Amino acid sequence: MTGSGGSQHWAPGDHILWRYRGNGTGAVHICRPVTVVQDTPELLAVWMAPDTECVRPVLADGTPVHDEPLATRYTAPRTTERARWSGSGVLKLARPGEPWSVWLFWERGWRFRSWYVNLEEPRVRWSGGLDSEDHFLDISVYPDRSWLWRDEDEFAQAQRSGLMGPEQAARVRAAGERAVERIKSWGTPFADGWEDWRPDPGWRVPELPADWDRTPAHTAP
């Protein structure tokens, strides 16, 4: 990480951790090693390569979270496991202070599939990466400019399970509406041409460190 004061940035090719803390717990339950593509005061872009070893939440008996019925999905005991990212890689774009990140997905052969707006707490940086908290509600956006809400059922259940109070839920929904306005106007990052980007063939897949859940000293967003 280079720079000083509140303007520290990573260099292209650096390996960092993109992490999410559990809602209401503060403990890291999602950790994804990524490679920095670009890091400027306006935009952080990172690449999560296929077959990257990540950390993800599972039920206490190892069952995938989404196999649990919705009514108990957020109250059943959980743990974490290491697992490889399957499918194509993901390019993630994040602007400082915005309550979402935008992910780009491709099919095999680099046929662009969609953008995914992941509503989340504005990211906080630390020396080894950045931390956020997922807000359940998401938006898919397609090349023909159509879009749709994702995971509205999980967003509602998270509120019923006490993981998100009414005020926070209202802020998240308002953030989603702002994202929709950006989508309708085809504003950044949807018109930035990132769908034509390709990773450096010389990049190696970053490794998941043993201390992936360490508590860092956070810096500026």
mmCIF file of C-alpha atoms in Angstrom:
data_model
loop_
_atom_site.group_PDB
_atom_site.id
_atom_site.type_symbol
_atom_site.label_atom_id
_atom_site.label_comp_id
_atom_site.label_asym_id
_atom_site.label_seq_id
_atom_site.Cartn_x
_atom_site.Cartn_y
_atom_site.Cartn_z
ATOM 1 C CA MET A 1 0.000 0.000 0.000
ATOM 2 C CA THR A 2 1.547 3.299 -1.077
ATOM 3 C CA GLY A 3 0.917 6.915 -0.135
ATOM 4 C CA SER A 4 0.524 8.722 3.146
ATOM 5 C CA GLY A 5 -2.141 10.259 5.306
ATOM 6 C CA GLY A 6 -5.632 9.340 4.094
ATOM 7 C CA SER A 7 -4.591 8.752 0.467
ATOM 8 C CA GLN A 8 -3.032 5.294 0.560
ATOM 9 C CA HIS A 9 -3.520 3.106 -2.486
ATOM 10 C CA TRP A 10 -2.521 -0.326 -3.704
ATOM 11 C CA ALA A 11 -0.578 -0.941 -6.898
ATOM 12 C CA PRO A 12 -1.877 -3.004 -9.833
ATOM 13 C CA GLY A 13 -1.042 -6.656 -9.211
ATOM 14 C CA ASP A 14 -1.097 -6.375 -5.409
ATOM 15 C CA HIS A 15 -2.958 -9.110 -3.533
ATOM 16 C CA ILE A 16 -5.486 -8.008 -0.906
ATOM 17 C CA LEU A 17 -8.454 -9.488 0.971
ATOM 18 C CA TRP A 18 -12.060 -8.499 0.228
ATOM 19 C CA ARG A 19 -13.964 -9.386 3.401
ATOM 20 C CA TYR A 20 -17.495 -9.222 4.830
ATOM 21 C CA ARG A 21 -18.342 -9.279 8.517
ATOM 22 C CA GLY A 22 -21.403 -11.083 9.794
ATOM 23 C CA ASN A 23 -24.497 -8.956 10.357
ATOM 24 C CA GLY A 24 -24.732 -8.233 14.049
ATOM 25 C CA THR A 25 -21.621 -10.270 14.925
ATOM 26 C CA GLY A 26 -18.682 -8.267 13.605
ATOM 27 C CA ALA A 27 -16.805 -11.505 12.877
ATOM 28 C CA VAL A 28 -15.421 -12.062 9.371
ATOM 29 C CA HIS A 29 -17.431 -14.790 7.653
ATOM 30 C CA ILE A 30 -16.600 -14.131 3.997
ATOM 31 C CA CYS A 31 -13.032 -13.613 2.785
ATOM 32 C CA ARG A 32 -11.923 -13.518 -0.847
ATOM 33 C CA PRO A 33 -8.314 -12.974 -1.937
ATOM 34 C CA VAL A 34 -8.241 -10.685 -4.964
ATOM 35 C CA THR A 35 -5.739 -8.974 -7.256
ATOM 36 C CA VAL A 36 -5.774 -5.182 -7.567
ATOM 37 C CA VAL A 37 -6.508 -3.981 -11.106
ATOM 38 C CA GLN A 38 -6.740 -0.264 -10.377
ATOM 39 C CA ASP A 39 -6.784 1.810 -7.229
ATOM 40 C CA THR A 40 -7.334 5.559 -7.483
ATOM 41 C CA PRO A 41 -9.165 8.121 -5.333
ATOM 42 C CA GLU A 42 -12.211 7.549 -7.571
ATOM 43 C CA LEU A 43 -12.303 3.763 -8.020
ATOM 44 C CA LEU A 44 -10.967 0.474 -6.711
ATOM 45 C CA ALA A 45 -11.125 -2.416 -9.193
ATOM 46 C CA VAL A 46 -10.089 -5.941 -8.188
ATOM 47 C CA TRP A 47 -10.110 -9.330 -9.871
ATOM 48 C CA MET A 48 -11.155 -12.577 -8.175
ATOM 49 C CA ALA A 49 -9.718 -15.344 -10.303
ATOM 50 C CA PRO A 50 -11.371 -18.715 -10.950
ATOM 51 C CA ASP A 51 -10.410 -21.409 -8.416
ATOM 52 C CA THR A 52 -9.483 -18.851 -5.742
ATOM 53 C CA GLU A 53 -9.597 -20.361 -2.249
ATOM 54 C CA CYS A 54 -12.098 -18.325 -0.201
ATOM 55 C CA VAL A 55 -13.875 -18.460 3.140
ATOM 56 C CA ARG A 56 -17.652 -18.702 3.185
ATOM 57 C CA PRO A 57 -20.338 -19.256 5.843
ATOM 58 C CA VAL A 58 -21.992 -22.653 6.204
ATOM 59 C CA LEU A 59 -24.333 -24.154 8.760
ATOM 60 C CA ALA A 60 -22.713 -25.737 11.806
ATOM 61 C CA ASP A 61 -23.001 -29.209 10.263
ATOM 62 C CA GLY A 62 -21.407 -28.067 6.994
ATOM 63 C CA THR A 63 -24.664 -27.712 5.058
ATOM 64 C CA PRO A 64 -24.690 -24.824 2.539
ATOM 65 C CA VAL A 65 -26.518 -21.788 3.921
ATOM 66 C CA HIS A 66 -28.989 -21.642 1.031
ATOM 67 C CA ASP A 67 -30.085 -25.230 1.685
ATOM 68 C CA GLU A 68 -31.593 -24.039 4.976
ATOM 69 C CA PRO A 69 -35.264 -22.949 4.800
ATOM 70 C CA LEU A 70 -35.600 -19.194 4.614
ATOM 71 C CA ALA A 71 -37.425 -18.928 7.957
ATOM 72 C CA THR A 72 -34.399 -20.261 9.883
ATOM 73 C CA ARG A 73 -31.595 -19.340 7.479
ATOM 74 C CA TYR A 74 -30.318 -16.503 9.655
ATOM 75 C CA THR A 75 -30.914 -18.080 13.065
ATOM 76 C CA ALA A 76 -29.480 -21.587 12.552
ATOM 77 C CA PRO A 77 -25.946 -21.988 14.035
ATOM 78 C CA ARG A 78 -23.152 -21.280 11.566
ATOM 79 C CA THR A 79 -19.466 -21.729 11.052
ATOM 80 C CA THR A 80 -17.112 -21.060 8.127
ATOM 81 C CA GLU A 81 -15.284 -23.249 5.652
ATOM 82 C CA ARG A 82 -12.592 -22.883 3.013
ATOM 83 C CA ALA A 83 -13.776 -23.537 -0.540
ATOM 84 C CA ARG A 84 -12.656 -22.809 -4.087
ATOM 85 C CA TRP A 85 -14.539 -20.234 -6.156
ATOM 86 C CA SER A 86 -16.227 -22.146 -8.965
ATOM 87 C CA GLY A 87 -17.100 -20.806 -12.365
ATOM 88 C CA SER A 88 -15.612 -17.776 -14.090
ATOM 89 C CA GLY A 89 -13.797 -15.016 -12.269
ATOM 90 C CA VAL A 90 -15.392 -11.811 -11.026
ATOM 91 C CA LEU A 91 -14.296 -8.208 -11.516
ATOM 92 C CA LYS A 92 -15.379 -6.011 -8.581
ATOM 93 C CA LEU A 93 -15.651 -2.221 -8.756
ATOM 94 C CA ALA A 94 -16.073 0.007 -5.712
ATOM 95 C CA ARG A 95 -16.162 3.777 -5.331
ATOM 96 C CA PRO A 96 -15.284 5.351 -1.961
ATOM 97 C CA GLY A 97 -18.321 5.985 0.215
ATOM 98 C CA GLU A 98 -20.859 4.307 -2.047
ATOM 99 C CA PRO A 99 -23.123 1.773 -0.268
ATOM 100 C CA TRP A 100 -22.662 -0.838 -2.984
ATOM 101 C CA SER A 101 -20.048 -2.479 -5.166
ATOM 102 C CA VAL A 102 -20.575 -3.548 -8.784
ATOM 103 C CA TRP A 103 -19.478 -7.012 -9.918
ATOM 104 C CA LEU A 104 -19.003 -8.082 -13.526
ATOM 105 C CA PHE A 105 -19.652 -11.660 -14.643
ATOM 106 C CA TRP A 106 -18.690 -13.451 -17.860
ATOM 107 C CA GLU A 107 -19.609 -16.787 -19.372
ATOM 108 C CA ARG A 108 -16.914 -19.107 -20.677
ATOM 109 C CA GLY A 109 -15.052 -17.619 -23.613
ATOM 110 C CA TRP A 110 -15.384 -14.134 -22.105
ATOM 111 C CA ARG A 111 -18.945 -13.583 -23.264
ATOM 112 C CA PHE A 112 -20.169 -10.813 -20.978
ATOM 113 C CA ARG A 113 -23.196 -11.850 -18.927
ATOM 114 C CA SER A 114 -24.208 -9.160 -16.419
ATOM 115 C CA TRP A 115 -23.404 -6.621 -13.763
ATOM 116 C CA TYR A 116 -24.388 -7.286 -10.153
ATOM 117 C CA VAL A 117 -24.949 -4.419 -7.727
ATOM 118 C CA ASN A 118 -24.164 -5.746 -4.250
ATOM 119 C CA LEU A 119 -25.679 -3.436 -1.637
ATOM 120 C CA GLU A 120 -23.309 -3.249 1.320
ATOM 121 C CA GLU A 121 -21.788 -1.041 3.988
ATOM 122 C CA PRO A 122 -19.246 1.403 2.505
ATOM 123 C CA ARG A 123 -15.930 -0.412 2.607
ATOM 124 C CA VAL A 124 -13.267 0.346 5.214
ATOM 125 C CA ARG A 125 -9.631 -0.135 4.259
ATOM 126 C CA TRP A 126 -6.828 -1.671 6.253
ATOM 127 C CA SER A 127 -3.286 -2.604 5.275
ATOM 128 C CA GLY A 128 -4.230 -6.039 3.923
ATOM 129 C CA GLY A 129 -7.537 -5.295 2.257
ATOM 130 C CA LEU A 130 -10.994 -3.956 2.989
ATOM 131 C CA ASP A 131 -13.989 -4.863 5.147
ATOM 132 C CA SER A 132 -17.720 -4.407 4.641
ATOM 133 C CA GLU A 133 -21.070 -5.847 5.712
ATOM 134 C CA ASP A 134 -23.486 -7.289 3.180
ATOM 135 C CA HIS A 135 -26.998 -5.802 3.132
ATOM 136 C CA PHE A 136 -28.805 -8.793 1.541
ATOM 137 C CA LEU A 137 -30.589 -6.837 -1.213
ATOM 138 C CA ASP A 138 -28.980 -6.817 -4.677
ATOM 139 C CA ILE A 139 -29.662 -5.823 -8.281
ATOM 140 C CA SER A 140 -28.805 -7.617 -11.531
ATOM 141 C CA VAL A 141 -28.208 -5.474 -14.635
ATOM 142 C CA TYR A 142 -27.977 -6.837 -18.169
ATOM 143 C CA PRO A 143 -26.355 -5.569 -21.387
ATOM 144 C CA ASP A 144 -29.757 -4.662 -22.847
ATOM 145 C CA ARG A 145 -30.154 -2.246 -19.867
ATOM 146 C CA SER A 146 -32.842 -4.342 -18.218
ATOM 147 C CA TRP A 147 -32.498 -4.907 -14.483
ATOM 148 C CA LEU A 148 -34.195 -6.652 -11.588
ATOM 149 C CA TRP A 149 -34.054 -6.797 -7.811
ATOM 150 C CA ARG A 150 -32.367 -9.826 -6.254
ATOM 151 C CA ASP A 151 -32.832 -11.490 -2.853
ATOM 152 C CA GLU A 152 -35.803 -9.413 -1.724
ATOM 153 C CA ASP A 153 -36.992 -12.465 0.220
ATOM 154 C CA GLU A 154 -33.690 -12.641 2.129
ATOM 155 C CA PHE A 155 -33.775 -8.893 2.756
ATOM 156 C CA ALA A 156 -37.243 -9.270 4.313
ATOM 157 C CA GLN A 157 -36.233 -12.332 6.324
ATOM 158 C CA ALA A 158 -33.129 -10.599 7.679
ATOM 159 C CA GLN A 159 -35.427 -7.948 9.116
ATOM 160 C CA ARG A 160 -37.770 -10.537 10.615
ATOM 161 C CA SER A 161 -34.767 -12.323 12.147
ATOM 162 C CA GLY A 162 -33.548 -9.133 13.787
ATOM 163 C CA LEU A 163 -30.376 -8.717 11.728
ATOM 164 C CA MET A 164 -31.519 -5.360 10.381
ATOM 165 C CA GLY A 165 -33.743 -2.807 12.094
ATOM 166 C CA PRO A 166 -36.344 -0.625 10.350
ATOM 167 C CA GLU A 167 -34.070 2.425 10.064
ATOM 168 C CA GLN A 168 -31.192 0.489 8.544
ATOM 169 C CA ALA A 169 -33.543 -1.368 6.210
ATOM 170 C CA ALA A 170 -34.939 1.967 5.014
ATOM 171 C CA ARG A 171 -31.403 3.234 4.353
ATOM 172 C CA VAL A 172 -30.548 0.100 2.402
ATOM 173 C CA ARG A 173 -33.720 0.323 0.293
ATOM 174 C CA ALA A 174 -32.989 4.014 -0.363
ATOM 175 C CA ALA A 175 -29.456 3.109 -1.440
ATOM 176 C CA GLY A 176 -30.920 0.547 -3.806
ATOM 177 C CA GLU A 177 -33.237 3.144 -5.302
ATOM 178 C CA ARG A 178 -30.252 5.448 -5.868
ATOM 179 C CA ALA A 179 -28.463 2.603 -7.613
ATOM 180 C CA VAL A 180 -31.524 2.053 -9.809
ATOM 181 C CA GLU A 181 -31.483 5.718 -10.823
ATOM 182 C CA ARG A 182 -27.823 5.286 -11.803
ATOM 183 C CA ILE A 183 -28.754 2.199 -13.812
ATOM 184 C CA LYS A 184 -31.640 3.951 -15.593
ATOM 185 C CA SER A 185 -29.380 6.810 -16.610
ATOM 186 C CA TRP A 186 -26.721 4.269 -17.644
ATOM 187 C CA GLY A 187 -24.207 6.098 -15.506
ATOM 188 C CA THR A 188 -20.888 4.821 -14.236
ATOM 189 C CA PRO A 189 -19.773 2.113 -13.985
ATOM 190 C CA PHE A 190 -22.226 0.714 -16.532
ATOM 191 C CA ALA A 191 -20.922 2.915 -19.344
ATOM 192 C CA ASP A 192 -17.221 2.649 -18.483
ATOM 193 C CA GLY A 193 -16.370 -0.259 -20.783
ATOM 194 C CA TRP A 194 -15.173 -2.584 -18.051
ATOM 195 C CA GLU A 195 -16.955 -5.498 -19.741
ATOM 196 C CA ASP A 196 -14.112 -5.469 -22.314
ATOM 197 C CA TRP A 197 -11.415 -5.708 -19.626
ATOM 198 C CA ARG A 198 -9.243 -8.834 -19.347
ATOM 199 C CA PRO A 199 -6.841 -9.926 -16.560
ATOM 200 C CA ASP A 200 -3.091 -9.967 -17.023
ATOM 201 C CA PRO A 201 -2.231 -13.551 -18.075
ATOM 202 C CA GLY A 202 0.872 -13.356 -15.899
ATOM 203 C CA TRP A 203 -1.078 -12.892 -12.668
ATOM 204 C CA ARG A 204 -1.030 -15.795 -10.242
ATOM 205 C CA VAL A 205 -4.032 -16.694 -8.111
ATOM 206 C CA PRO A 206 -3.606 -15.087 -4.662
ATOM 207 C CA GLU A 207 -3.434 -17.371 -1.659
ATOM 208 C CA LEU A 208 -5.757 -17.347 1.343
ATOM 209 C CA PRO A 209 -3.587 -16.578 4.391
ATOM 210 C CA ALA A 210 -3.866 -18.519 7.642
ATOM 211 C CA ASP A 211 -4.826 -15.330 9.492
ATOM 212 C CA TRP A 212 -7.589 -14.342 7.050
ATOM 213 C CA ASP A 213 -9.849 -13.327 9.982
ATOM 214 C CA ARG A 214 -7.355 -11.123 11.798
ATOM 215 C CA THR A 215 -8.543 -7.889 13.382
ATOM 216 C CA PRO A 216 -6.772 -4.991 11.628
ATOM 217 C CA ALA A 217 -6.219 -1.337 12.360
ATOM 218 C CA HIS A 218 -8.581 0.287 9.867
ATOM 219 C CA THR A 219 -7.683 3.331 7.781
ATOM 220 C CA ALA A 220 -9.776 5.696 5.691
ATOM 221 C CA PRO A 221 -12.534 4.309 3.370
#
